[in-house]
Amino acid sequence: MKVKRVLSLAAQNLGREDLAAAINDCAGEPAGEIASLLRCYNLIENEIALDYFPLKREETVSVRGGVLPYSRLAYAPVTVYSAADGALRPLKFELRPARILFPSLKEETKVTLTYSHSPREKEFDSCSEYGGKISARLLSFGVCCEFCLTNGQFAEAATWEKKFREALRAADMTRRSLFVRARRWA
């Protein structure tokens, strides 16, 4: 989904049809309230990635001398879940401030790393990192909350935050399959 669509939906949620029209007509670099909404979107997407639904990635990189600097990964890792060598055997690793150490590796080896990362900052015409359970509606609730907070509308912000948290909780629910028990005749 496009960031522009989420921002337009947030403006409509706030009852700001003028702002929604300005978002739809914006062709260049956003300014004013549109830029503020974009900043709120980036904050919310980052919060969801760090606290609720991590963005997981699997990447194969070459490790020299048992040291892998974070700068060699496509994204800066938040949590490293696992590491495996070329034969998919698990590897032990140690996290350091600027690198990952693999004590058992002495020569150059291909390592498959599974980690979560925070999203990159989005531009006005970018696509969201999320889809599926994290809908445009859910993201717009969070954007509305942040936008109200930045404008000093604390009562409205509390209302939007409640809707946002409930939508996150609903997105995290797993639905059980329902079944009817077999009948027994006595």
Coordinates of N, CA, C and O in Angstrom, one line a residue, residues 30-172:
P30 N 6.3 17.3 0.1 CA 5.3 17.7 1.0 C 5.8 18.8 1.9 O 7.0 18.8 2.3
A31 N 4.9 19.7 2.3 CA 5.3 20.7 3.2 C 4.1 20.9 4.2 O 3.0 20.5 4.0
G32 N 4.4 21.6 5.3 CA 3.3 22.0 6.3 C 2.7 20.8 6.9 O 3.4 19.9 7.4
E33 N 1.4 20.7 7.0 CA 0.7 19.6 7.7 C 0.9 18.3 7.0 O 0.9 17.2 7.6
I34 N 1.1 18.3 5.7 CA 1.4 17.0 5.0 C 2.7 16.4 5.4 O 2.8 15.2 5.6
A35 N 3.7 17.3 5.5 CA 5.0 16.8 6.0 C 4.9 16.3 7.4 O 5.6 15.3 7.8
S36 N 4.1 17.0 8.2 CA 3.9 16.5 9.6 C 3.2 15.1 9.6 O 3.6 14.3 10.4
L37 N 2.2 14.9 8.8 CA 1.6 13.6 8.7 C 2.6 12.5 8.2 O 2.5 11.4 8.7
L38 N 3.4 12.9 7.3 CA 4.4 11.9 6.8 C 5.4 11.6 8.0 O 5.8 10.4 8.1
R39 N 5.8 12.5 8.8 CA 6.7 12.3 9.9 C 5.9 11.3 10.9 O 6.5 10.4 11.4
C40 N 4.6 11.6 11.1 CA 3.8 10.7 12.0 C 3.8 9.3 11.5 O 3.8 8.4 12.2
Y41 N 3.6 9.2 10.2 CA 3.6 7.9 9.6 C 4.9 7.1 9.8 O 4.9 5.9 10.2
N42 N 6.0 7.8 9.6 CA 7.3 7.1 9.9 C 7.5 6.7 11.3 O 8.0 5.6 11.6
L43 N 7.0 7.5 12.2 CA 7.1 7.1 13.7 C 6.2 5.9 13.9 O 6.6 5.0 14.7
I44 N 5.0 5.8 13.4 CA 4.1 4.7 13.6 C 4.6 3.4 13.0 O 4.6 2.4 13.7
E45 N 5.1 3.5 11.8 CA 5.6 2.3 11.1 C 6.8 1.8 11.9 O 7.0 0.6 12.1
N46 N 7.7 2.7 12.4 CA 8.8 2.2 13.2 C 8.4 1.6 14.5 O 8.9 0.6 15.0
E47 N 7.4 2.2 15.2 CA 6.8 1.6 16.5 C 6.3 0.2 16.2 O 6.5 -0.7 17.0
I48 N 5.5 0.0 15.2 CA 5.0 -1.3 14.9 C 6.1 -2.3 14.6 O 6.0 -3.4 15.1
A49 N 7.1 -1.9 13.9 CA 8.2 -2.8 13.6 C 9.0 -3.2 14.8 O 9.5 -4.3 15.0
L50 N 9.2 -2.3 15.7 CA 10.0 -2.5 16.9 C 9.3 -3.2 18.0 O 9.9 -4.0 18.8
D51 N 8.0 -2.9 18.2 CA 7.2 -3.4 19.4 C 6.2 -4.5 19.1 O 5.9 -5.2 20.0
Y52 N 5.7 -4.6 17.9 CA 4.6 -5.5 17.7 C 4.8 -6.5 16.6 O 4.7 -7.7 16.8
F53 N 5.1 -6.1 15.4 CA 5.3 -7.0 14.2 C 6.6 -6.7 13.6 O 6.8 -5.9 12.7
P54 N 7.7 -7.5 14.1 CA 9.0 -7.2 13.5 C 9.1 -7.6 12.1 O 8.5 -8.5 11.6
L55 N 9.9 -6.8 11.4 CA 10.2 -7.0 10.0 C 11.4 -8.0 9.9 O 12.5 -7.6 10.2
K56 N 11.1 -9.2 9.6 CA 12.2 -10.2 9.5 C 12.7 -10.3 8.1 O 12.0 -10.2 7.2
R57 N 14.0 -10.6 8.1 CA 14.7 -10.8 6.8 C 15.8 -11.9 7.0 O 16.4 -12.0 8.0
E58 N 16.0 -12.6 5.9 CA 17.0 -13.6 5.8 C 18.0 -13.2 4.7 O 17.6 -12.9 3.6
E59 N 19.2 -13.1 5.1 CA 20.3 -12.6 4.2 C 21.5 -13.5 4.2 O 21.9 -13.9 5.3
T60 N 22.1 -13.8 3.0 CA 23.3 -14.6 3.0 C 24.4 -13.6 2.7 O 24.4 -12.9 1.7
V61 N 25.4 -13.6 3.5 CA 26.6 -12.8 3.4 C 27.9 -13.6 3.6 O 27.9 -14.6 4.2
S62 N 28.9 -13.0 3.1 CA 30.3 -13.6 3.2 C 30.9 -13.0 4.5 O 31.0 -11.8 4.7
V63 N 31.4 -13.9 5.4 CA 32.0 -13.6 6.6 C 33.5 -13.9 6.5 O 33.9 -15.0 6.2
R64 N 34.4 -12.9 6.8 CA 35.8 -13.1 6.8 C 36.4 -13.0 8.2 O 36.1 -12.1 8.9
G65 N 37.1 -14.0 8.5 CA 37.8 -14.0 9.8 C 36.9 -14.1 11.0 O 37.2 -13.7 12.1
G66 N 35.6 -14.5 10.8 CA 34.7 -14.7 11.9 C 34.1 -13.3 12.4 O 33.5 -13.3 13.4
V67 N 34.2 -12.3 11.6 CA 33.7 -11.0 11.9 C 32.8 -10.5 10.8 O 33.2 -10.5 9.6
L68 N 31.6 -10.0 11.2 CA 30.6 -9.5 10.2 C 30.2 -8.1 10.7 O 29.4 -8.0 11.6
P69 N 30.7 -7.0 10.1 CA 30.2 -5.7 10.4 C 28.8 -5.5 10.0 O 28.3 -6.0 9.0
Y70 N 28.0 -4.8 10.9 CA 26.6 -4.5 10.6 C 26.5 -3.7 9.2 O 25.5 -3.9 8.5
S71 N 27.5 -3.0 8.9 CA 27.4 -2.2 7.7 C 27.4 -3.0 6.4 O 27.0 -2.5 5.3
R72 N 27.7 -4.3 6.5 CA 27.7 -5.2 5.3 C 26.3 -5.8 5.1 O 26.0 -6.4 4.1
L73 N 25.4 -5.6 6.0 CA 24.0 -6.1 5.9 C 23.1 -5.0 5.2 O 23.4 -3.8 5.2
A74 N 22.1 -5.5 4.5 CA 21.2 -4.6 3.8 C 20.5 -3.6 4.8 O 20.2 -2.4 4.4
Y75 N 20.1 -4.1 6.0 CA 19.5 -3.2 7.0 C 20.2 -3.4 8.3 O 20.9 -4.4 8.5
A76 N 20.1 -2.4 9.1 CA 20.7 -2.5 10.5 C 19.9 -3.4 11.3 O 18.7 -3.2 11.5
P77 N 20.4 -4.5 11.8 CA 19.6 -5.5 12.6 C 19.2 -4.9 14.0 O 20.0 -4.2 14.6
V78 N 18.0 -5.3 14.4 CA 17.5 -4.9 15.7 C 17.7 -6.2 16.6 O 18.2 -6.1 17.7
T79 N 17.3 -7.3 16.1 CA 17.4 -8.6 16.8 C 17.9 -9.6 15.8 O 17.4 -9.7 14.7
V80 N 19.0 -10.4 16.2 CA 19.5 -11.4 15.3 C 18.9 -12.7 15.9 O 19.1 -13.1 17.1
Y81 N 18.2 -13.5 15.1 CA 17.5 -14.7 15.5 C 18.4 -15.9 15.4 O 18.5 -16.8 16.3
S82 N 19.0 -16.1 14.2 CA 19.8 -17.3 14.0 C 20.9 -17.0 12.9 O 20.7 -16.1 12.1
A83 N 21.9 -17.9 12.9 CA 22.9 -17.8 11.8 C 23.2 -19.3 11.5 O 23.3 -20.2 12.3
A84 N 23.4 -19.5 10.2 CA 23.7 -20.9 9.7 C 24.8 -20.8 8.6 O 24.9 -19.8 7.9
D85 N 25.7 -21.8 8.5 CA 26.7 -21.8 7.5 C 26.1 -22.3 6.2 O 24.9 -22.5 6.1
G86 N 26.9 -22.5 5.2 CA 26.5 -22.9 3.8 C 25.7 -24.2 3.8 O 24.8 -24.4 3.0
A87 N 26.0 -25.1 4.8 CA 25.4 -26.4 4.9 C 24.2 -26.3 5.8 O 23.6 -27.4 6.2
L88 N 23.8 -25.1 6.2 CA 22.6 -24.9 7.0 C 22.8 -25.4 8.4 O 21.8 -25.8 9.1
R89 N 24.0 -25.6 8.9 CA 24.3 -25.9 10.3 C 24.2 -24.7 11.1 O 24.8 -23.7 10.7
P90 N 23.6 -24.7 12.3 CA 23.5 -23.5 13.1 C 24.9 -23.1 13.6 O 25.8 -23.9 13.9
L91 N 25.1 -21.8 13.7 CA 26.4 -21.2 14.1 C 26.2 -20.4 15.4 O 25.2 -19.7 15.5
K92 N 27.1 -20.5 16.3 CA 27.1 -19.7 17.5 C 27.6 -18.3 17.1 O 28.6 -18.2 16.3
F93 N 27.0 -17.3 17.7 CA 27.5 -15.9 17.4 C 27.4 -15.0 18.6 O 26.6 -15.4 19.6
E94 N 28.1 -13.9 18.6 CA 28.1 -12.9 19.7 C 27.8 -11.6 19.1 O 28.5 -11.2 18.1
L95 N 26.9 -10.9 19.7 CA 26.6 -9.5 19.2 C 27.4 -8.5 19.9 O 27.5 -8.5 21.1
R96 N 28.0 -7.6 19.1 CA 28.8 -6.5 19.6 C 28.2 -5.2 19.1 O 27.3 -5.2 18.2
P97 N 28.6 -4.1 19.6 CA 28.0 -2.8 19.1 C 28.1 -2.5 17.6 O 27.2 -2.0 17.1
A98 N 29.1 -2.9 17.0 CA 29.3 -2.6 15.5 C 29.4 -3.8 14.6 O 29.6 -3.7 13.4
R99 N 29.4 -5.0 15.2 CA 29.6 -6.2 14.4 C 29.1 -7.5 15.1 O 28.7 -7.4 16.3
I100 N 29.0 -8.6 14.4 CA 28.7 -9.9 14.9 C 29.9 -10.8 14.8 O 30.6 -10.8 13.8
L101 N 30.2 -11.4 15.9 CA 31.4 -12.3 15.9 C 30.9 -13.8 15.8 O 30.0 -14.2 16.5
F102 N 31.7 -14.5 15.0 CA 31.4 -16.0 14.9 C 32.7 -16.6 15.3 O 33.7 -16.8 14.6
P103 N 32.8 -17.1 16.6 CA 34.1 -17.6 17.1 C 34.5 -18.9 16.4 O 35.7 -19.2 16.3
S104 N 33.6 -19.7 15.9 CA 34.0 -20.9 15.2 C 34.5 -20.8 13.8 O 35.0 -21.7 13.2
L105 N 34.3 -19.6 13.2 CA 34.8 -19.4 11.8 C 36.1 -18.7 11.8 O 36.3 -17.6 12.4
K106 N 37.0 -19.3 11.0 CA 38.4 -18.7 10.9 C 38.7 -18.2 9.5 O 39.4 -17.3 9.2
E107 N 38.0 -18.9 8.5 CA 38.2 -18.5 7.1 C 37.0 -17.9 6.5 O 35.9 -17.9 7.2
E108 N 37.0 -17.5 5.3 CA 35.9 -16.9 4.6 C 34.8 -17.9 4.4 O 35.0 -19.0 3.9
T109 N 33.6 -17.6 4.9 CA 32.4 -18.5 4.8 C 31.2 -17.8 4.5 O 31.0 -16.6 4.9
K110 N 30.3 -18.4 3.8 CA 28.9 -17.8 3.5 C 28.1 -18.2 4.7 O 28.0 -19.3 5.1
V111 N 27.4 -17.1 5.2 CA 26.5 -17.3 6.4 C 25.2 -16.8 6.1 O 25.0 -15.7 5.5
T112 N 24.1 -17.6 6.4 CA 22.7 -17.1 6.3 C 22.3 -16.6 7.6 O 22.2 -17.4 8.6
L113 N 21.9 -15.4 7.6 CA 21.6 -14.7 8.9 C 20.1 -14.3 8.8 O 19.6 -13.8 7.9
T114 N 19.3 -14.6 9.9 CA 17.9 -14.3 10.1 C 17.9 -13.2 11.1 O 18.3 -13.5 12.3
Y115 N 17.3 -12.1 10.8 CA 17.3 -11.0 11.7 C 16.0 -10.1 11.5 O 15.4 -10.2 10.5
S116 N 15.7 -9.3 12.5 CA 14.7 -8.3 12.3 C 15.3 -6.9 12.2 O 16.4 -6.7 12.7
H117 N 14.6 -6.0 11.5 CA 15.2 -4.6 11.3 C 14.1 -3.6 11.4 O 12.9 -3.9 11.3
S118 N 14.5 -2.3 11.6 CA 13.5 -1.3 11.6 C 13.4 -0.8 10.1 O 14.3 -0.9 9.3
P119 N 12.2 -0.2 9.8 CA 12.0 0.2 8.4 C 12.7 1.4 8.1 O 13.1 2.3 8.9
R120 N 13.0 1.6 6.8 CA 13.6 2.8 6.3 C 12.6 3.9 6.3 O 11.4 3.7 6.2
E121 N 13.1 5.2 6.4 CA 12.1 6.3 6.4 C 11.5 6.4 5.0 O 12.1 6.2 4.0
K122 N 10.2 6.6 5.0 CA 9.4 6.6 3.8 C 9.3 8.0 3.2 O 9.2 9.0 4.0
E123 N 9.2 8.1 1.9 CA 8.9 9.3 1.3 C 7.4 9.3 1.0 O 6.7 8.3 1.2
F124 N 6.9 10.4 0.4 CA 5.5 10.6 0.2 C 4.9 9.5 -0.8 O 3.8 9.0 -0.6
D125 N 5.7 9.2 -1.8 CA 5.2 8.2 -2.8 C 5.7 6.8 -2.6 O 5.6 5.9 -3.5
S126 N 6.3 6.5 -1.4 CA 6.9 5.2 -1.2 C 5.8 4.2 -0.9 O 4.6 4.6 -0.6
C127 N 6.2 2.9 -0.8 CA 5.2 1.9 -0.4 C 5.6 1.5 1.0 O 6.7 1.5 1.4
S128 N 4.5 1.1 1.7 CA 4.7 0.6 3.1 C 5.4 -0.7 3.2 O 5.3 -1.5 2.2
E129 N 6.1 -1.0 4.3 CA 6.7 -2.2 4.5 C 5.7 -3.3 4.9 O 6.0 -4.5 4.8
Y130 N 4.5 -2.9 5.2 CA 3.5 -3.8 5.7 C 2.4 -4.0 4.7 O 2.1 -3.2 3.9
G131 N 1.6 -5.0 4.9 CA 0.4 -5.4 4.2 C -0.3 -6.4 5.0 O 0.1 -6.8 6.0
G132 N -1.3 -7.0 4.4 CA -2.0 -8.1 5.1 C -2.7 -7.6 6.3 O -3.6 -6.8 6.3
K133 N -2.3 -8.2 7.5 CA -3.0 -7.8 8.8 C -2.8 -6.4 9.2 O -3.6 -5.8 9.8
I134 N -1.6 -5.8 8.8 CA -1.4 -4.4 9.1 C -2.0 -3.6 7.9 O -1.3 -3.3 6.9
S135 N -3.2 -3.2 8.1 CA -3.9 -2.5 7.0 C -3.7 -1.0 7.0 O -3.1 -0.4 7.9
A136 N -4.1 -0.4 5.9 CA -4.0 1.1 5.8 C -4.9 1.7 6.9 O -4.5 2.8 7.5
R137 N -6.0 1.1 7.2 CA -6.9 1.7 8.3 C -6.1 1.6 9.7 O -6.1 2.6 10.4
L138 N -5.5 0.5 10.0 CA -4.7 0.4 11.2 C -3.6 1.5 11.3 O -3.5 2.2 12.3
L139 N -2.9 1.6 10.2 CA -1.8 2.6 10.2 C -2.4 4.0 10.3 O -1.8 4.9 11.0
S140 N -3.5 4.3 9.7 CA -4.1 5.6 9.7 C -4.5 6.0 11.2 O -4.4 7.1 11.6
F141 N -5.0 5.0 11.9 CA -5.3 5.3 13.3 C -4.1 5.8 14.1 O -4.2 6.7 14.9
G142 N -3.0 5.1 13.9 CA -1.7 5.5 14.6 C -1.3 6.9 14.1 O -0.8 7.7 14.9
V143 N -1.4 7.2 12.8 CA -1.0 8.5 12.3 C -1.9 9.6 12.9 O -1.4 10.6 13.3
C144 N -3.2 9.3 13.0 CA -4.1 10.3 13.6 C -3.7 10.6 15.1 O -3.7 11.7 15.5
C145 N -3.4 9.5 15.8 CA -3.0 9.7 17.2 C -1.7 10.6 17.3 O -1.7 11.6 18.1
E146 N -0.7 10.3 16.5 CA 0.5 11.1 16.5 C 0.3 12.5 16.1 O 0.8 13.4 16.7
F147 N -0.5 12.7 15.1 CA -0.8 14.0 14.5 C -1.5 14.9 15.6 O -1.2 16.0 15.8
C148 N -2.5 14.2 16.3 CA -3.2 15.0 17.3 C -2.3 15.3 18.5 O -2.4 16.4 19.1
L149 N -1.4 14.4 18.8 CA -0.4 14.7 19.9 C 0.5 15.9 19.5 O 0.7 16.8 20.4
T150 N 0.9 15.9 18.3 CA 1.8 17.0 17.9 C 1.1 18.4 17.8 O 1.7 19.4 17.9
N151 N -0.2 18.3 17.7 CA -1.0 19.6 17.6 C -1.6 19.9 18.9 O -2.5 20.8 19.0
G152 N -1.3 19.2 20.0 CA -1.8 19.5 21.3 C -3.3 19.1 21.6 O -3.9 19.6 22.5
Q153 N -3.8 18.3 20.7 CA -5.2 17.8 20.9 C -5.1 16.5 21.7 O -5.3 15.4 21.1
F154 N -5.0 16.6 23.0 CA -4.7 15.4 23.8 C -5.9 14.5 24.0 O -5.8 13.2 24.0
A155 N -7.1 15.0 24.1 CA -8.3 14.2 24.2 C -8.5 13.3 22.9 O -8.8 12.1 23.0
E156 N -8.4 14.0 21.8 CA -8.6 13.3 20.5 C -7.5 12.3 20.3 O -7.7 11.2 19.8
A157 N -6.2 12.6 20.8 CA -5.1 11.7 20.6 C -5.4 10.4 21.5 O -5.1 9.3 21.0
A158 N -6.0 10.6 22.6 CA -6.3 9.4 23.5 C -7.3 8.5 22.8 O -7.2 7.3 22.8
T159 N -8.3 9.1 22.1 CA -9.3 8.3 21.4 C -8.7 7.5 20.3 O -8.9 6.3 20.1
W160 N -7.8 8.2 19.5 CA -7.2 7.5 18.4 C -6.2 6.5 18.8 O -6.0 5.4 18.2
E161 N -5.5 6.7 20.0 CA -4.6 5.7 20.5 C -5.3 4.5 20.9 O -4.9 3.3 20.7
K162 N -6.5 4.6 21.5 CA -7.3 3.5 21.9 C -7.7 2.7 20.7 O -7.6 1.4 20.7
K163 N -8.1 3.3 19.6 CA -8.5 2.6 18.4 C -7.3 1.9 17.8 O -7.4 0.8 17.3
F164 N -6.1 2.6 17.8 CA -4.9 2.0 17.3 C -4.5 0.8 18.0 O -4.2 -0.3 17.4
R165 N -4.5 0.8 19.3 CA -4.1 -0.3 20.2 C -5.1 -1.5 20.0 O -4.7 -2.7 19.9
E166 N -6.4 -1.2 19.9 CA -7.4 -2.3 19.7 C -7.2 -2.9 18.3 O -7.3 -4.1 18.1
A167 N -6.9 -2.1 17.3 CA -6.6 -2.6 15.9 C -5.4 -3.5 15.9 O -5.3 -4.6 15.3
L168 N -4.3 -3.1 16.6 CA -3.1 -3.9 16.7 C -3.4 -5.2 17.4 O -2.9 -6.3 17.0
R169 N -4.2 -5.2 18.5 CA -4.5 -6.4 19.2 C -5.3 -7.3 18.3 O -5.1 -8.5 18.3
A170 N -6.3 -6.8 17.6 CA -7.1 -7.6 16.7 C -6.2 -8.2 15.5 O -6.4 -9.3 15.1
A171 N -5.2 -7.5 15.1 CA -4.3 -8.0 14.0 C -3.5 -9.1 14.5 O -3.0 -10.0 13.7
D172 N -3.2 -9.1 15.8 CA -2.3 -10.1 16.4 C -3.1 -11.4 16.8 O -2.5 -12.4 17.1

